[in-house]
mmCIF file of C-alpha atoms in Angstrom:
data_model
loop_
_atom_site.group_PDB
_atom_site.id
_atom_site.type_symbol
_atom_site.label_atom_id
_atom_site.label_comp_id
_atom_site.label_asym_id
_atom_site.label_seq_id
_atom_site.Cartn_x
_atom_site.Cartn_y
_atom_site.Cartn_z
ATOM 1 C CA UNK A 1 0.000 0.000 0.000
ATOM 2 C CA UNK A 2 1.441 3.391 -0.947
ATOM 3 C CA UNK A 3 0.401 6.799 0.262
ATOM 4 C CA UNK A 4 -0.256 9.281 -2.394
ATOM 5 C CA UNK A 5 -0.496 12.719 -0.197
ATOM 6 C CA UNK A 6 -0.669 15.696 -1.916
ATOM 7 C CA UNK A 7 -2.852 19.084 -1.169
ATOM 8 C CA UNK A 8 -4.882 21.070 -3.491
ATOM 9 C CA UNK A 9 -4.494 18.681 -6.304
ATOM 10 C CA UNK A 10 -7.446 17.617 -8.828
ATOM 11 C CA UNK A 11 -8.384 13.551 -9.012
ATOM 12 C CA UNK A 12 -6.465 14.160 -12.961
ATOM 13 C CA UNK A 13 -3.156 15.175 -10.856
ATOM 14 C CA UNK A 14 -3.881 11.904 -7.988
ATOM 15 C CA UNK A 15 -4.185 9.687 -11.064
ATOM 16 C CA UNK A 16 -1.313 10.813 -13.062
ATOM 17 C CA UNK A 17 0.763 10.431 -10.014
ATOM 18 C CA UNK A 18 -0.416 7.388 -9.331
ATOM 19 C CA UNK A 19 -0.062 5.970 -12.890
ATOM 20 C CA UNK A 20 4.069 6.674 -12.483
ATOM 21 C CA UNK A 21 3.789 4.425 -9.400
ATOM 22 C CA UNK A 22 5.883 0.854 -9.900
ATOM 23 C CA UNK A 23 2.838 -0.920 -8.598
ATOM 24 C CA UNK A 24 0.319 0.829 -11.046
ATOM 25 C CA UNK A 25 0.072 -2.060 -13.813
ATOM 26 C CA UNK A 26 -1.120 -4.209 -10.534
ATOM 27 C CA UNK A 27 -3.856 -2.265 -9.708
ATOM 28 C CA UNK A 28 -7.380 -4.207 -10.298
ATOM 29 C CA UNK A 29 -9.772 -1.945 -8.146
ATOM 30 C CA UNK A 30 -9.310 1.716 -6.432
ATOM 31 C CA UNK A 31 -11.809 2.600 -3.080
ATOM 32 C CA UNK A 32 -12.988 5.605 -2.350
ATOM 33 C CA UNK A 33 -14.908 6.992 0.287
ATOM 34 C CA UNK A 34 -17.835 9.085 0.160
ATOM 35 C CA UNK A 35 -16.743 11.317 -2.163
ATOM 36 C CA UNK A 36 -16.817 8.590 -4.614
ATOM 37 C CA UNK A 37 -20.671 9.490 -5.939
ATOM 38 C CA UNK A 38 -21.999 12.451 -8.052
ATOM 39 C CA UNK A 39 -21.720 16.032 -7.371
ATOM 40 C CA UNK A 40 -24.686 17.900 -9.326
ATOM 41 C CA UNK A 41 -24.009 18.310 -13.054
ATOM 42 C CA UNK A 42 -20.151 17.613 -12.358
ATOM 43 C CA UNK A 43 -19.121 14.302 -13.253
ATOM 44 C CA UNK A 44 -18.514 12.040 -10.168
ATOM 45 C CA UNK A 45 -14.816 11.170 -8.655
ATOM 46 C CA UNK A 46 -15.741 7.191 -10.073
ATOM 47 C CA UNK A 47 -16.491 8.666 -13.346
ATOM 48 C CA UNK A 48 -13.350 10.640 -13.569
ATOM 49 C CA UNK A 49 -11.182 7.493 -12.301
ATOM 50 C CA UNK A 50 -12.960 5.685 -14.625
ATOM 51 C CA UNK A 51 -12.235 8.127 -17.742
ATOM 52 C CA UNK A 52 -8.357 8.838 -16.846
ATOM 53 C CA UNK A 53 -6.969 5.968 -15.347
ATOM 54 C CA UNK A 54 -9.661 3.026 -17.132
ATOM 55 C CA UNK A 55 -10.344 1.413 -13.419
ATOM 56 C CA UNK A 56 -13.809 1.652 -11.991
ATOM 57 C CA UNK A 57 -13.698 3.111 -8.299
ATOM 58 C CA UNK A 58 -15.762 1.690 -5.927
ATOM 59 C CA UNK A 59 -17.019 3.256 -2.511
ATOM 60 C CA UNK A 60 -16.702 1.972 0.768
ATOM 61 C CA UNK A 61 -19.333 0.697 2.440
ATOM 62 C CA UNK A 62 -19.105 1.561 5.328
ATOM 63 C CA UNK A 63 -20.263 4.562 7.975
ATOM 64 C CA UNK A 64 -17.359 6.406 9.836
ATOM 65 C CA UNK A 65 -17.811 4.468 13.014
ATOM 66 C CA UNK A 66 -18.324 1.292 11.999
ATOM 67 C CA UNK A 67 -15.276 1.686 9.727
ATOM 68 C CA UNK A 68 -13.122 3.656 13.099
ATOM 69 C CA UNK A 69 -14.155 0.211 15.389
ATOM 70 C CA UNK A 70 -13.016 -2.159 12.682
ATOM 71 C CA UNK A 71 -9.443 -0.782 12.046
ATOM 72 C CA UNK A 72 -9.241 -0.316 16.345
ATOM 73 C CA UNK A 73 -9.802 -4.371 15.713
ATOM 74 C CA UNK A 74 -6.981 -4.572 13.226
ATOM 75 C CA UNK A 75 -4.810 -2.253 15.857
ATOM 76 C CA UNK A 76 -5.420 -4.743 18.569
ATOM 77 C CA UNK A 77 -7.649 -7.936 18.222
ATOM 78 C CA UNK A 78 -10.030 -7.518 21.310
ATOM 79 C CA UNK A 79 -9.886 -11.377 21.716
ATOM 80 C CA UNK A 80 -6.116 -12.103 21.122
ATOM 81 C CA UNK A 81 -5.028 -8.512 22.293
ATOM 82 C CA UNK A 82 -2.141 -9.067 18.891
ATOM 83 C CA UNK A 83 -2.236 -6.137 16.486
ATOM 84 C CA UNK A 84 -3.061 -7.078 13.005
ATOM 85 C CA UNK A 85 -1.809 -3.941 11.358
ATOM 86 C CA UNK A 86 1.767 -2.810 10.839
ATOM 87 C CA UNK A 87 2.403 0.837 9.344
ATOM 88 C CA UNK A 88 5.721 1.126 7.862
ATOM 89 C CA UNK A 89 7.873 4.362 8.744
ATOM 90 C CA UNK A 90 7.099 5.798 4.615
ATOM 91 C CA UNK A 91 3.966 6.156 5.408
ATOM 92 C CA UNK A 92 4.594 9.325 7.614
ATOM 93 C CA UNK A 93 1.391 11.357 7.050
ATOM 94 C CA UNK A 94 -0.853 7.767 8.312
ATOM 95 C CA UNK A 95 1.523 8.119 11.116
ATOM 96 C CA UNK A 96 0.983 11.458 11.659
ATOM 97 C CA UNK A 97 -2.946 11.144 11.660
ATOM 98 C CA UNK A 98 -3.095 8.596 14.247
ATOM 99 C CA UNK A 99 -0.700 10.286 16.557
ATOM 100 C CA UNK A 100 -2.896 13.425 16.684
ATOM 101 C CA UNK A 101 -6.529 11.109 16.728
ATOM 102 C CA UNK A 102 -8.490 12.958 18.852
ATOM 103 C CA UNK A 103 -12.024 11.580 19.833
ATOM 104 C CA UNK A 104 -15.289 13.830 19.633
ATOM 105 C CA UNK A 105 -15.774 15.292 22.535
ATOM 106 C CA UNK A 106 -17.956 17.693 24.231
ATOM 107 C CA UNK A 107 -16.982 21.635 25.710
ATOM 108 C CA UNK A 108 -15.206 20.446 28.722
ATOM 109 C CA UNK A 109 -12.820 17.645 26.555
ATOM 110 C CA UNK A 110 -14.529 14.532 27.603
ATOM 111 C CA UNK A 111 -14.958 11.988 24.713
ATOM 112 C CA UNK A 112 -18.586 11.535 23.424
ATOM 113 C CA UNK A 113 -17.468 9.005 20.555
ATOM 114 C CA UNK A 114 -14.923 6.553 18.843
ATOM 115 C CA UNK A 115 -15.714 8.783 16.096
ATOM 116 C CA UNK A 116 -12.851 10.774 15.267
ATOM 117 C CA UNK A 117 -12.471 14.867 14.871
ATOM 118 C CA UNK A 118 -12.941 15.827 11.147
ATOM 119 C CA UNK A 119 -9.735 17.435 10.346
ATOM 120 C CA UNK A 120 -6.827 16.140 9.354
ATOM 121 C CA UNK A 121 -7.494 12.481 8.808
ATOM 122 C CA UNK A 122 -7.573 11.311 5.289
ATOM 123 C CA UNK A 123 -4.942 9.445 5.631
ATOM 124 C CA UNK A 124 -7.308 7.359 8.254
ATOM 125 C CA UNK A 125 -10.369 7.429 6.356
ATOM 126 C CA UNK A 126 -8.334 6.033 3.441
ATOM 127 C CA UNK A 127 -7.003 3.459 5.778
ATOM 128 C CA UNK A 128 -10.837 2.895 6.432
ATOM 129 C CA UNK A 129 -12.112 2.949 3.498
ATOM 130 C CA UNK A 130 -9.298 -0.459 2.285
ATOM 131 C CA UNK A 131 -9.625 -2.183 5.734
ATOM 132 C CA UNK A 132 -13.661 -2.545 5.039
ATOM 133 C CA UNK A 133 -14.104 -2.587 1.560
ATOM 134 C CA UNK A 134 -10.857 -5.725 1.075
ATOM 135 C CA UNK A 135 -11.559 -7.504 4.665
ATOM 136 C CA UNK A 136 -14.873 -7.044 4.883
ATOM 137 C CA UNK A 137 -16.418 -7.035 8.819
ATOM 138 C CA UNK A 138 -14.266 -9.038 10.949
ATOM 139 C CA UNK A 139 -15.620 -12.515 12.324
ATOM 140 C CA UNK A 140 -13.601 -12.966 15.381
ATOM 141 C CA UNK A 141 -14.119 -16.793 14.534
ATOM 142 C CA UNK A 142 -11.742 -16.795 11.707
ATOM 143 C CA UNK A 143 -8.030 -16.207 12.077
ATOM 144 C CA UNK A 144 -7.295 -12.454 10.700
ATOM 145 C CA UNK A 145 -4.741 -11.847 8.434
ATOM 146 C CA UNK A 146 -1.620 -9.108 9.376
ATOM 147 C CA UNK A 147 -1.917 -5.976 7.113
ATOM 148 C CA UNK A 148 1.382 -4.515 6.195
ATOM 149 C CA UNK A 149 1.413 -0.919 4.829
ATOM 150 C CA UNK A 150 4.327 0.018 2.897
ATOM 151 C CA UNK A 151 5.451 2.967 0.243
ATOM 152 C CA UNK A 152 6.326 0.065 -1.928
ATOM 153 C CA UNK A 153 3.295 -2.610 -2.211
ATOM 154 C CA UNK A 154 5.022 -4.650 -4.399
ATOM 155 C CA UNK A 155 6.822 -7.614 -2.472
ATOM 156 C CA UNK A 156 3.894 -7.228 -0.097
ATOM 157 C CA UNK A 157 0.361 -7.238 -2.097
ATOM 158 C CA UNK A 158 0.865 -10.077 -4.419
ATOM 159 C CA UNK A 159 -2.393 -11.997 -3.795
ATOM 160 C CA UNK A 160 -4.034 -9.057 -2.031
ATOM 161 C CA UNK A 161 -5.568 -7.087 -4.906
#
């Protein structure tokens, strides 16, 4: 998994960087969250993926905290207490997002939800977005497999498209 992070940029700049990516010819499906669908008479971020790069996007299915409880699973199994996520040191603006998660909270700084602070956390509701929509909902009956994140998916994806 690589991490494209770039400000200010159109989905025609994301794709064009992406396309220059080793791992591009690999690709089989992009996610996307819920910007994915139609924005009045503009075309939709699918239908733009779809045009540029020829790969249909699809969107995640799932709401923010459902999606926020399922990667805390994948940070720490509840049952076997063993993470099932490792974030490699490339990916510094994932790491930077979860070291400055903050919870919603009310006036006085007490949490009200898992649900995360909207701001700065794309990075995490990409991470979302792949956890749910390529592992599905976890069944604590079946052994989990580790997610590695990397800069270079390569030697780590095969078999995980």
């Amino acid at each position: 998994i690589d991490e494209i992070f770039e400000h200010k940029r159109l989905h025609a700049d994301i794709i064009e960087i992406a396309k220059f990516r080793p791992w591009w010819g690999n690709v089989t499906r992009v996610v996307g969250g819920h910007e994915t669908g139609a924005h009045g008479a503009q075309e939709s971020t699918a239908e733009i993926w779809q045009k540029l790069s020829g790969r249909f996007m699809e969107a995640a299915p799932s709401g923010i905290l459902p999606g926020v409880l399922q990667v805390k699973t994948f940070l720490m199994d509840p049952e076997t207490k063993l993470s099932r996520l490792e974030v490699s040191p490339d990916c510094s603006n994932l790491a930077r997002e979860f070291s400055s998660y903050k919870r919603r909270s009310d006036r006085q700084g007490n949490p009200v939800s898992e649900e995360a602070e909207d701001a700065n956390n794309d990075c995490m509701d990409a991470l979302r977005n792949l956890v749910v929509q390529v592992y599905g909902w976890i069944d604590h009956g079946i052994q989990p497999k580790i997610v590695y994140l990397h800069r270079n998916p390569v030697s780590h994806l095969r078999g995980h498209r």
